[in-house]
Short mmCIF file of C-alpha atoms and ligand atoms in Angstrom, two decimals:
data_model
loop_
_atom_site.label_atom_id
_atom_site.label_comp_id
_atom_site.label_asym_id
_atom_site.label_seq_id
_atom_site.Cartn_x
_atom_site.Cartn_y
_atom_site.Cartn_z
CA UNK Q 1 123.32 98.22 67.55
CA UNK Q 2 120.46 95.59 68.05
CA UNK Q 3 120.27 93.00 65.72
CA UNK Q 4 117.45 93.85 64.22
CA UNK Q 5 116.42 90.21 62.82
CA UNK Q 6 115.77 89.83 66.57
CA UNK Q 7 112.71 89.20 66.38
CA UNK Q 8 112.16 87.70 63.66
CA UNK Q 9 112.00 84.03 65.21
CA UNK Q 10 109.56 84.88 67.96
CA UNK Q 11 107.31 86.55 65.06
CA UNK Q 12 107.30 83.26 63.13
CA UNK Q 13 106.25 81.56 66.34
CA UNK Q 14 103.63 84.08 67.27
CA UNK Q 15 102.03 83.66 63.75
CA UNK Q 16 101.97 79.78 63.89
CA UNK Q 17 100.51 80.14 67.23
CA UNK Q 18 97.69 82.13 66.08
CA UNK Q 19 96.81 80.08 62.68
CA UNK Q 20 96.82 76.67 64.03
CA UNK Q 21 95.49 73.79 62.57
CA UNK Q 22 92.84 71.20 63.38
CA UNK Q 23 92.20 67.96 62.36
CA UNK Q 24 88.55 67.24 61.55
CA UNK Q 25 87.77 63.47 62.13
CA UNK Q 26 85.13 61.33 60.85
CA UNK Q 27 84.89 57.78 61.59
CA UNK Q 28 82.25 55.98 59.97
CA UNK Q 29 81.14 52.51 59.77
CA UNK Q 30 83.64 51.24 56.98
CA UNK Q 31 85.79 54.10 56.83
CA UNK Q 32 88.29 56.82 58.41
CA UNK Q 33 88.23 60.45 57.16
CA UNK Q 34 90.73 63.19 58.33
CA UNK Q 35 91.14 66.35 57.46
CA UNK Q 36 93.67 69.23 58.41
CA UNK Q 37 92.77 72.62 58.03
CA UNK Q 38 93.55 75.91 59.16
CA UNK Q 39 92.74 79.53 58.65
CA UNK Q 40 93.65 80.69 55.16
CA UNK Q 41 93.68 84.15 53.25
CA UNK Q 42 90.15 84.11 53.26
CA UNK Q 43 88.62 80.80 54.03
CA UNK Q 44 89.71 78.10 56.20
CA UNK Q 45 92.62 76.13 54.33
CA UNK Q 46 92.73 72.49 54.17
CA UNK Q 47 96.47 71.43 54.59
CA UNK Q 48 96.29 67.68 53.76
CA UNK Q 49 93.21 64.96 54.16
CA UNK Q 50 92.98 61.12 54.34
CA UNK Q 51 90.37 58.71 53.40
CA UNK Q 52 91.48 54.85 54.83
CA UNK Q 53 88.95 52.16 54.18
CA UNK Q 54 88.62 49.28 56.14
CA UNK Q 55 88.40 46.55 52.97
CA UNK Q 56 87.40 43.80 55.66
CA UNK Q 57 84.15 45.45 55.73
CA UNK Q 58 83.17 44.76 52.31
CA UNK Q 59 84.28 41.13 53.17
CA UNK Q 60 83.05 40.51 56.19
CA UNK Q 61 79.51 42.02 55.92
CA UNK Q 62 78.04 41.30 58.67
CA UNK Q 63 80.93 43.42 60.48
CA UNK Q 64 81.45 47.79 60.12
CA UNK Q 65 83.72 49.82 62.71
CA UNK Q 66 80.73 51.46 64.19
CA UNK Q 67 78.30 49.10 65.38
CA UNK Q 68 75.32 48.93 68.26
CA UNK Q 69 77.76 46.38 70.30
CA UNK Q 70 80.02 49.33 70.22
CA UNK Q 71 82.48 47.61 72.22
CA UNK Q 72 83.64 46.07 69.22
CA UNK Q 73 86.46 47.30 66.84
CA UNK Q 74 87.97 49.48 68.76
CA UNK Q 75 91.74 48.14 68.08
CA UNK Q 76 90.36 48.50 64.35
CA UNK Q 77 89.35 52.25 64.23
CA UNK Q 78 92.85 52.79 66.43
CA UNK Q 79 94.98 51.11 64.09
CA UNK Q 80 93.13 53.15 60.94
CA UNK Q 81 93.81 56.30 62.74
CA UNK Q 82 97.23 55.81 63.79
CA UNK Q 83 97.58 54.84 59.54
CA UNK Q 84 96.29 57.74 58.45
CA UNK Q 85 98.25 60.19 61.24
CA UNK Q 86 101.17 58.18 60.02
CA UNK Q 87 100.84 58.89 56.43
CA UNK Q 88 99.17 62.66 56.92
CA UNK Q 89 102.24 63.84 58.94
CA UNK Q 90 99.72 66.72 60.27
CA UNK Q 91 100.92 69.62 61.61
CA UNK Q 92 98.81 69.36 64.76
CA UNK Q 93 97.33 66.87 66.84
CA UNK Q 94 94.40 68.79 67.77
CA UNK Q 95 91.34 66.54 67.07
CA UNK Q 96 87.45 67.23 66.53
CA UNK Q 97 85.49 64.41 66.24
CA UNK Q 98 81.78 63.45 65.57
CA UNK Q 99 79.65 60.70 66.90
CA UNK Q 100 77.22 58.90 64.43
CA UNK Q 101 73.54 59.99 64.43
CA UNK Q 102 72.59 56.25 65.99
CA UNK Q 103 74.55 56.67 69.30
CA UNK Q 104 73.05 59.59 70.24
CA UNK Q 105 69.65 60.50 71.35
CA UNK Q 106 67.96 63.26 69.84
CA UNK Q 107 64.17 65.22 70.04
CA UNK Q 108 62.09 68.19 70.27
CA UNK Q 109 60.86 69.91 72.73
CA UNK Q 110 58.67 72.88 73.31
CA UNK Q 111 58.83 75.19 76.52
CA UNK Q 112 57.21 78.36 76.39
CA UNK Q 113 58.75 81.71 76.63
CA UNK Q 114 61.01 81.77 79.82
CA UNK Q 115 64.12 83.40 81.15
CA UNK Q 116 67.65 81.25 80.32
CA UNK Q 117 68.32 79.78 83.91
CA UNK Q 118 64.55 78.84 84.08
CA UNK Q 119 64.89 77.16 80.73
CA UNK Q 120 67.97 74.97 81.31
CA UNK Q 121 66.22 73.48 84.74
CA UNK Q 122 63.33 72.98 82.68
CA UNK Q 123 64.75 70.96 79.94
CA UNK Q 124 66.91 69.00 82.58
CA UNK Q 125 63.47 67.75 84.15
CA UNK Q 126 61.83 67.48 80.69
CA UNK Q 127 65.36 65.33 79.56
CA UNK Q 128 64.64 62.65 82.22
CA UNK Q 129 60.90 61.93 80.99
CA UNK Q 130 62.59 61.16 77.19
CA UNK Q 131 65.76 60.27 77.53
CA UNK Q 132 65.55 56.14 77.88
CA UNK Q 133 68.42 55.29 79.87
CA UNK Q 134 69.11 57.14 83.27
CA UNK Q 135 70.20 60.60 83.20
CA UNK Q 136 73.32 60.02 85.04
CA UNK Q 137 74.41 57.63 82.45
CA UNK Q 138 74.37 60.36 79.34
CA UNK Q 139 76.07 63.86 78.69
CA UNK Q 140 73.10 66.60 77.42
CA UNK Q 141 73.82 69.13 75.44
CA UNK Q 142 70.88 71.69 73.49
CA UNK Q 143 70.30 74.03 71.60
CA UNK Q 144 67.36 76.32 70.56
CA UNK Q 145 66.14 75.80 66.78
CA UNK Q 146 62.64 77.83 66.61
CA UNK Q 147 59.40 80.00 68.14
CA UNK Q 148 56.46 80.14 67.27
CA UNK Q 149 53.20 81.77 68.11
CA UNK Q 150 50.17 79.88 69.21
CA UNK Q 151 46.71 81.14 68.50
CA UNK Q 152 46.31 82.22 71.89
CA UNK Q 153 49.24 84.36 71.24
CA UNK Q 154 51.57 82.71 73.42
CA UNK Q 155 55.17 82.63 72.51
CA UNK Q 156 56.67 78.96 72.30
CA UNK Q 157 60.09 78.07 71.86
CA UNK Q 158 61.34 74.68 70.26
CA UNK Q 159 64.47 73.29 72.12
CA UNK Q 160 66.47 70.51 70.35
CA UNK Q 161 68.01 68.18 72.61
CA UNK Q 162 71.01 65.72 72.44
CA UNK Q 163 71.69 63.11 74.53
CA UNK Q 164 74.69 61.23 74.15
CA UNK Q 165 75.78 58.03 76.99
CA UNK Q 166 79.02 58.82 79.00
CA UNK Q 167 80.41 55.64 78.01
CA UNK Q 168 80.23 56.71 74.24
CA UNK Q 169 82.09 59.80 75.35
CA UNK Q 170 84.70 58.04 76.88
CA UNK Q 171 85.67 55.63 74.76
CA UNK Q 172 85.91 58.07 72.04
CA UNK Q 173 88.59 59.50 74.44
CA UNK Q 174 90.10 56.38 74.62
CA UNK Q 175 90.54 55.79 71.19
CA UNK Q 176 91.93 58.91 70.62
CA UNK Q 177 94.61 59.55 73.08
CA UNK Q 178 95.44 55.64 72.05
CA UNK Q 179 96.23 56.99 68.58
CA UNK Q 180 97.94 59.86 69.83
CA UNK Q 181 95.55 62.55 69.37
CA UNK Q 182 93.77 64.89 71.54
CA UNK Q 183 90.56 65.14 71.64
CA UNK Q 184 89.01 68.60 72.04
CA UNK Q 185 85.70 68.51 70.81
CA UNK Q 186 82.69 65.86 69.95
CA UNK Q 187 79.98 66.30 68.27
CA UNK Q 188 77.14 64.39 66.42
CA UNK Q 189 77.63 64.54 62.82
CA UNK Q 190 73.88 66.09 61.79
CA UNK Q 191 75.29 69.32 62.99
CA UNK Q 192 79.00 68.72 61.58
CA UNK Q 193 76.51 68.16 57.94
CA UNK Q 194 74.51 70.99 58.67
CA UNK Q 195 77.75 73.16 59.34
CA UNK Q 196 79.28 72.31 56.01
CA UNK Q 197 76.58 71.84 53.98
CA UNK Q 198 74.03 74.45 54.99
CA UNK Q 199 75.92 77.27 56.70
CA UNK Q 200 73.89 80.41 57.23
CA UNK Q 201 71.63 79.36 54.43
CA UNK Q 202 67.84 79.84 55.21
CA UNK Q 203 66.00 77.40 52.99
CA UNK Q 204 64.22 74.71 54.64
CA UNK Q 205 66.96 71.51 53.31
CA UNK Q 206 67.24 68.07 53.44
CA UNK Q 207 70.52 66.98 53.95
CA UNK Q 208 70.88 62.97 52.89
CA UNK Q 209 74.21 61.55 53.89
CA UNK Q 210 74.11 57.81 52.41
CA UNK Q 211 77.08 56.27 54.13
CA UNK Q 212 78.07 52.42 53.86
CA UNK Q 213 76.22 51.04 56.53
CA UNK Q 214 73.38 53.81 57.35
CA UNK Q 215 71.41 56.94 55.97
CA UNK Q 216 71.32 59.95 58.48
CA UNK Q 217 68.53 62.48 56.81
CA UNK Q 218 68.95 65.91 58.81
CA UNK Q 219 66.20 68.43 58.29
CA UNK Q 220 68.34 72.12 58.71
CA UNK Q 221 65.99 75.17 58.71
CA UNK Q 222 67.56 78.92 58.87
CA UNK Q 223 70.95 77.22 59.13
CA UNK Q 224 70.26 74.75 62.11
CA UNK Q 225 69.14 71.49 62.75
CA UNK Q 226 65.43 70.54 63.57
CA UNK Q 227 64.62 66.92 63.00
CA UNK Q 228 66.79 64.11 62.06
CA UNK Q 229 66.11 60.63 61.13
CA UNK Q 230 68.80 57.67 60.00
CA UNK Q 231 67.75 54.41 58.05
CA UNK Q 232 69.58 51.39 57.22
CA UNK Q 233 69.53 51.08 53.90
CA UNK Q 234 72.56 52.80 52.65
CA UNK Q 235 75.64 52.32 50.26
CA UNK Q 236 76.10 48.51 51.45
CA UNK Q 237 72.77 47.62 50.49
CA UNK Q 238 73.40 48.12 47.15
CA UNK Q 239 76.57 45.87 47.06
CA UNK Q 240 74.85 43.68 48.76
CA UNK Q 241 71.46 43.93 46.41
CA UNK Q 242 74.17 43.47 42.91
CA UNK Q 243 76.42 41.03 44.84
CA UNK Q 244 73.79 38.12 45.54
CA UNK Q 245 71.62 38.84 42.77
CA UNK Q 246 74.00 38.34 40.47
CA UNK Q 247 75.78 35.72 42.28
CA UNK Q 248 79.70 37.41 42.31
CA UNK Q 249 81.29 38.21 45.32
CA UNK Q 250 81.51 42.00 47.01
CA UNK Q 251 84.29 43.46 46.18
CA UNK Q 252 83.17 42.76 42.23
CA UNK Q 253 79.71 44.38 43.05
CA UNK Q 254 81.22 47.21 44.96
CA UNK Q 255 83.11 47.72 41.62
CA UNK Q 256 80.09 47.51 39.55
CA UNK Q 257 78.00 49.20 41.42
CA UNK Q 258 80.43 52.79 41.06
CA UNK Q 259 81.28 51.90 37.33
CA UNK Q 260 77.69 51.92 36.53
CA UNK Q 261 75.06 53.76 38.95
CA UNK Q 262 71.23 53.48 38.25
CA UNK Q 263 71.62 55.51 35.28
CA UNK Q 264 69.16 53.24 34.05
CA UNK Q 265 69.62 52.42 30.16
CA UNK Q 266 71.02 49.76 27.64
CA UNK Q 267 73.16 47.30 29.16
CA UNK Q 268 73.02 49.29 32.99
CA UNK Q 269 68.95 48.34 32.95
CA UNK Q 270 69.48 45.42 35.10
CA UNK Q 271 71.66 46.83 37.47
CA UNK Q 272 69.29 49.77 37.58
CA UNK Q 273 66.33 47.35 38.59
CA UNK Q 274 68.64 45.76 41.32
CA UNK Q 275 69.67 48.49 43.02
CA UNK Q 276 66.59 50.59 42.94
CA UNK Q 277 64.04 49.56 45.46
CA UNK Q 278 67.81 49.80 47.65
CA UNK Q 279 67.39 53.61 46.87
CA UNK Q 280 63.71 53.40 47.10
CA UNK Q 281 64.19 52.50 50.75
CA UNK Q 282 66.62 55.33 51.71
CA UNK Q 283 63.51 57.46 49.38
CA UNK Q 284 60.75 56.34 51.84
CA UNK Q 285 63.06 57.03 55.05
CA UNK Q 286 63.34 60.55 53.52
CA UNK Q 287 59.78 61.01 53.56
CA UNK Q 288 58.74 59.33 56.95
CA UNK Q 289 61.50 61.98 58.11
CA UNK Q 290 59.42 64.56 56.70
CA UNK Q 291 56.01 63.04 58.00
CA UNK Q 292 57.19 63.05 61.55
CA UNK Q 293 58.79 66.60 61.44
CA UNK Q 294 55.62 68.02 60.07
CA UNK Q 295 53.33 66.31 62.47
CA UNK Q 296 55.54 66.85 65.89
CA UNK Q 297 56.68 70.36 65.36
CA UNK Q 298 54.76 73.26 64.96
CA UNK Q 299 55.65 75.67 62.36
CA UNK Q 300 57.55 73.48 60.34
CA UNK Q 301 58.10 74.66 56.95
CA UNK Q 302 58.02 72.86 53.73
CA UNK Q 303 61.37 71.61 52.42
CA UNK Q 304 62.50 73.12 49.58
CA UNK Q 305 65.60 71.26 48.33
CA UNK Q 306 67.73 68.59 48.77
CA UNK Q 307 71.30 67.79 49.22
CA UNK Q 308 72.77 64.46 49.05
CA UNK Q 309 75.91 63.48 50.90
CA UNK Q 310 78.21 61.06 51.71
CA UNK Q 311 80.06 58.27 49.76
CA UNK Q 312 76.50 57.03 48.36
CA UNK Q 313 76.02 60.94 47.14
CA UNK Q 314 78.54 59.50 44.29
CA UNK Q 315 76.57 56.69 42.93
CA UNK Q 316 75.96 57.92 38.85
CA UNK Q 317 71.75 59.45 38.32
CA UNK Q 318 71.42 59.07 42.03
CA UNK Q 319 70.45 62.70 41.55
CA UNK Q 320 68.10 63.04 39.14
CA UNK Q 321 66.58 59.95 40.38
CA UNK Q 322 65.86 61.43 44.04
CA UNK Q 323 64.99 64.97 42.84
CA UNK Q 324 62.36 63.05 40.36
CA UNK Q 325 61.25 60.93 43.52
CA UNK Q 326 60.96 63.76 46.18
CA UNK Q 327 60.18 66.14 43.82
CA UNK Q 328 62.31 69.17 44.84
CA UNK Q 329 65.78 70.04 43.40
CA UNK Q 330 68.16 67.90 44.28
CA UNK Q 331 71.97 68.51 44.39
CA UNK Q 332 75.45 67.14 45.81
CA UNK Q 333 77.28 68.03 48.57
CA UNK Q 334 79.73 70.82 47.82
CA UNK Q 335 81.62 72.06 51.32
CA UNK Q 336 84.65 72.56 49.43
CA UNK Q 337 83.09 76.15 48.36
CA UNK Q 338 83.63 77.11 51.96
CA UNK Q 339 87.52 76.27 52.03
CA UNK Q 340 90.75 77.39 50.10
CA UNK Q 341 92.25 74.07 49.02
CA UNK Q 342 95.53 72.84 47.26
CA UNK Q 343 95.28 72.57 43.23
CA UNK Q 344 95.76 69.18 42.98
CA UNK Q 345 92.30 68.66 44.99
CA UNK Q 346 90.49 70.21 42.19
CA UNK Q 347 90.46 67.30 39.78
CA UNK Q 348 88.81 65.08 42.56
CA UNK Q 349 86.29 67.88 44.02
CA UNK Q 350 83.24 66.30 42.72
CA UNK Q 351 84.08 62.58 44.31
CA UNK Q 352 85.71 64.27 47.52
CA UNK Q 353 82.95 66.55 48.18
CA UNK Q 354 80.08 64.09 49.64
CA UNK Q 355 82.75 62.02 51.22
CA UNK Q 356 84.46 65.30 53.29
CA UNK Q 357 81.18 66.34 54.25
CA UNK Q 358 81.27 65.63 57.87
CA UNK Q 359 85.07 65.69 58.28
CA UNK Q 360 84.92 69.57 56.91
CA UNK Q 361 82.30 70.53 58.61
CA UNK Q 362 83.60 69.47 62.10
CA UNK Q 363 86.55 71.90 61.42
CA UNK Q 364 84.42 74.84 60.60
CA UNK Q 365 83.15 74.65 64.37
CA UNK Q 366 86.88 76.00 64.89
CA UNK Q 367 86.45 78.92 62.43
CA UNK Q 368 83.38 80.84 62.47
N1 ATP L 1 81.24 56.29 43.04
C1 ATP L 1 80.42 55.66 43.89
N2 ATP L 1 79.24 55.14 43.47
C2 ATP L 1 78.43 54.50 44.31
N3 ATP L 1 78.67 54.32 45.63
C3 ATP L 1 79.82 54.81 46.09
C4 ATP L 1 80.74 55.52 45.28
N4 ATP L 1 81.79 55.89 46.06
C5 ATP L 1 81.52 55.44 47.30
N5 ATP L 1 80.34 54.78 47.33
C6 ATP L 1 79.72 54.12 48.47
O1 ATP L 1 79.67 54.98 49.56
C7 ATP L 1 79.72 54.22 50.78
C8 ATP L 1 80.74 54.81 51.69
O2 ATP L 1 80.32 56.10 52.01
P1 ATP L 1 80.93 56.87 53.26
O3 ATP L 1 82.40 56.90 53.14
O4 ATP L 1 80.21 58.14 53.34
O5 ATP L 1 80.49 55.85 54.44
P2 ATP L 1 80.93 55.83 55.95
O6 ATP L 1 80.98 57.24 56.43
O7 ATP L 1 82.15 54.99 56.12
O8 ATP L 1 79.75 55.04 56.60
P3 ATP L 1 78.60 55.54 57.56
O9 ATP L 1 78.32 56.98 57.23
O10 ATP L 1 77.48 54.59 57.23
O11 ATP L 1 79.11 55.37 58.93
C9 ATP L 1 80.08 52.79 50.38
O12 ATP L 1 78.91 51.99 50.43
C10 ATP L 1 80.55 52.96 48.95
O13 ATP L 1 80.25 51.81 48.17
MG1 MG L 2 79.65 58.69 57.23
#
C-alpha cells in the first residue's frame, strides 16, 4: 500500500512556495525600517519588523544616511541592514525598497487623448525637455493620474512622470546584495505612502510624512499620486530648535522634545514657542504644495483631509495643531488596518503606525 503521508512533505513545500514573504525596506535619513510580511487569512501578515537608528545622527548633525553627496554612508546604511537582517532572522531575503522623494525627479504632464504606443513616445520626447540631467543618465518610469475636459471639449490626460538617475539605481543594488539581500523592486516612497496610507480611497488627501531630516507632502487623489513636494524642516529641526535654544546637547532635546510635544500649556509653553515656527515651516511647505498643484494642474480638486506620517507624525498636539492650521481634519497614519499583525504589536500601534508607513506600504505592492 502507498504510504499515504507521501505527500505530505511536498504539500508543505508547495504551500510555503505560494505564501512567501517579503521584506519591505525603508531607509531614511537617520534610520532603517524593515518589515516582513506575507499573505495572511485575510490581510497581508506582518511576520517580524525592525526599526535601527543610527544615534550618530543625532550627534553628528550635520551628517544623515541619505544625503545629496549620496556617495556618502554607504558602509553605514550596509552595516544597519546587515544589523537588523541579523537580529530579524527573516524568513526571506526578498527585498522591496524605496528611494527618498529628493533623489528622484518628479512632474506633470498633459498629452491629449492618444493611443498607448503613441503616448509612451510622446512622454519619452516630452521627458527630455524636463528632466535636467541627460536622459541616458536616469531610469523613467509613469503613470497616468487624471483627464479632464477642456472647454473646447477636448479630452486631456495628466501623465505623472518619475525620473530617477541610473547611478541611484545602482547603488541601491549595491548596497543590497552587500547586505545579502535581493533586490526586486524600487520605488519612490510617495507611492509606497500613498499605497499604505490611501489605498483605494477617493478623497482628495494630503499625506505629510515628517521624517528626521525632510518633509515629503504627497497630494493622492482617487487613490494615486498627483503632486508631491518635500521641505526641510522636519523632525531634526525641532531638536535642533530645543537643543540650542536651551543650550543642552541633542540627545537631551531629542528626549524632551517626545516627552513633551507642542501641547502648548503650563510648564510645556516654552517648549511649545520653540518648536513651533519649526512646525510652522513644514505648515507653509504644505500649503505652497497645494498652491502649485492647484495652479499647474487642471482639475485639481480641493483637499479634503490630512494625514500625518512618519516619526514626526508622533510628536504630542501635532494634530490638532495642523488640522487648526490647514483647516481640514487632520489624522495619523494608520496602515496597520490593512495588515493582520502579532498581539504583542498592538500595545505599540499608535507609535509604530507613522513610523511603518513607507516600509508597509512597499510590501502591499506584492499583495494587491
Ligand atoms: N514621539 C515623538 N515625538 C516627536 N518626534 C518624534 C517622536 N518619535 C520620533 N520622532 C521624530 O521622528 C523623526 C524620525 O522619523 P522617521 O523615522 O520617520 O525619519 P526617517 O525616515 O529616518 O527620516 P527621513 O524620512 O527624513 O529620511 C526624528 O526626528 C524623531 O525625533
Ligand atoms: Mg522616512
Amino acid at each position: 500500500m502507498q504510504n499515504p503521508f507521501k505527500f505530505l512533505q511536498p504539500l508543505r513545500f508547495l504551500k510555503q512556495t505560494i505564501t512567501p514573504s517579503y521584506l519591505g525596506v525603508d531607509i531614511g535619513t537617520t534610520s532603517v525600517k524593515v518589515v516582513e510580511v506575507k499573505q495572511g487569512e485575510r490581510l497581508p501578515q506582518i511576520l517580524n519588523y525592525a526599526i535601527l537608528e543610527s544615534r550618530s545622527s543625532l550627534l553628528r548633525v550635520n551628517t544623515a544616511l541619505q544625503t545629496s553627496a549620496l556617495k556618502l554612508f554607504e558602509r553605514e546604511i550596509i552595516d544597519l541592514l546587515k544589523a537588523t537582517i541579523a537580529h530579524m532572522k527573516p524568513q526571506t531575503r526578498e527585498a522591496v525598497a524605496s528611494f527618498p522623494i529628493f533623489s528622484a525627479f518628479t512632474t506633470i504632464l498633459t498629452f491629449p487623448e492618444m493611443s498607448k504606443s503613441d503616448l509612451e513616445k510622446s512622454i519619452a520626447f516630452q521627458a527630455k525637455q524636463y528632466i535636467p540631467v541627460p536622459i541616458s543618465e536616469v531610469a523613467i518610469d509613469w503613470m497616468k493620474v487624471g483627464e479632464y475636459r477642456d472647454e473646447k471639449g477636448f479630452n486631456y490626460q495628466q501623465i505623472f512622470l518619475i525620473s530617477v538617475p541610473r547611478e541611484q539605481i545602482a547603488r541601491y543594488q549595491r548596497i543590497f546584495r552587500e547586505a545579502g539581500m535581493n533586490l526586486g523592486t524600487l520605488e519612490i516612497e510617495n507611492l509606497s505612502l500613498t499605497r499604505a496610507l490611501v489605498g483605494a480611497d477617493q478623497t482628495p488627501t494630503f499625506i505629510i510624512d515628517i521624517g528626521s531630516r525632510s518633509t515629503v507632502v504627497v497630494i493622492a487623489d482617487k487613490g494615486t499620486v498627483h503632486f508631491s513636494g518635500q521641505s526641510d524642516f522636519a523632525g531634526a529641526s525641532l531638536t535642533q530648535a530645543l537643543s540650542s535654544s536651551l543650550n543642552i546637547n541633542p540627545l537631551r532635546a531629542e528626549e524632551l522634545k517626545k516627552e513633551r510635544g507642542i501641547i502648548g500649556t503650563g510648564p510645556n509653553y516654552e517648549l511649545s514657542t520653540i518648536m513651533l515656527p519649526f512646525v510652522d515651516g513644514i505648515i507653509n511647505e504644505v500649503k505652497r504644495v497645494q498652491f502649485n498643484y492647484k495652479s499647474q494642474v487642471p482639475g485639481a480638486r480641493e483637499i479634503e483631509r490630512a494625514i500625518l506620517s512618519g516619526g514626526g507624525a508622533n510628536l504630542l498636539g501635532i494634530e490638532k495643531y495642523v488640522q487648526q492650521r490647514l483647516g481640514i481634519p487632520t489624522v495619523k497614519a494608520a496602515p496597520l488596518l490593512r495588515f493582520e499583525y502579532p498581539p504583542g504589536i498592538e500595545p505599540l500601534a499608535g507609535e509604530l503606525n507613522p513610523l511603518l508607513s513607507v516600509a508597509l506600504g512597499l510590501t502591499l505592492r506584492e499583495f494587491s
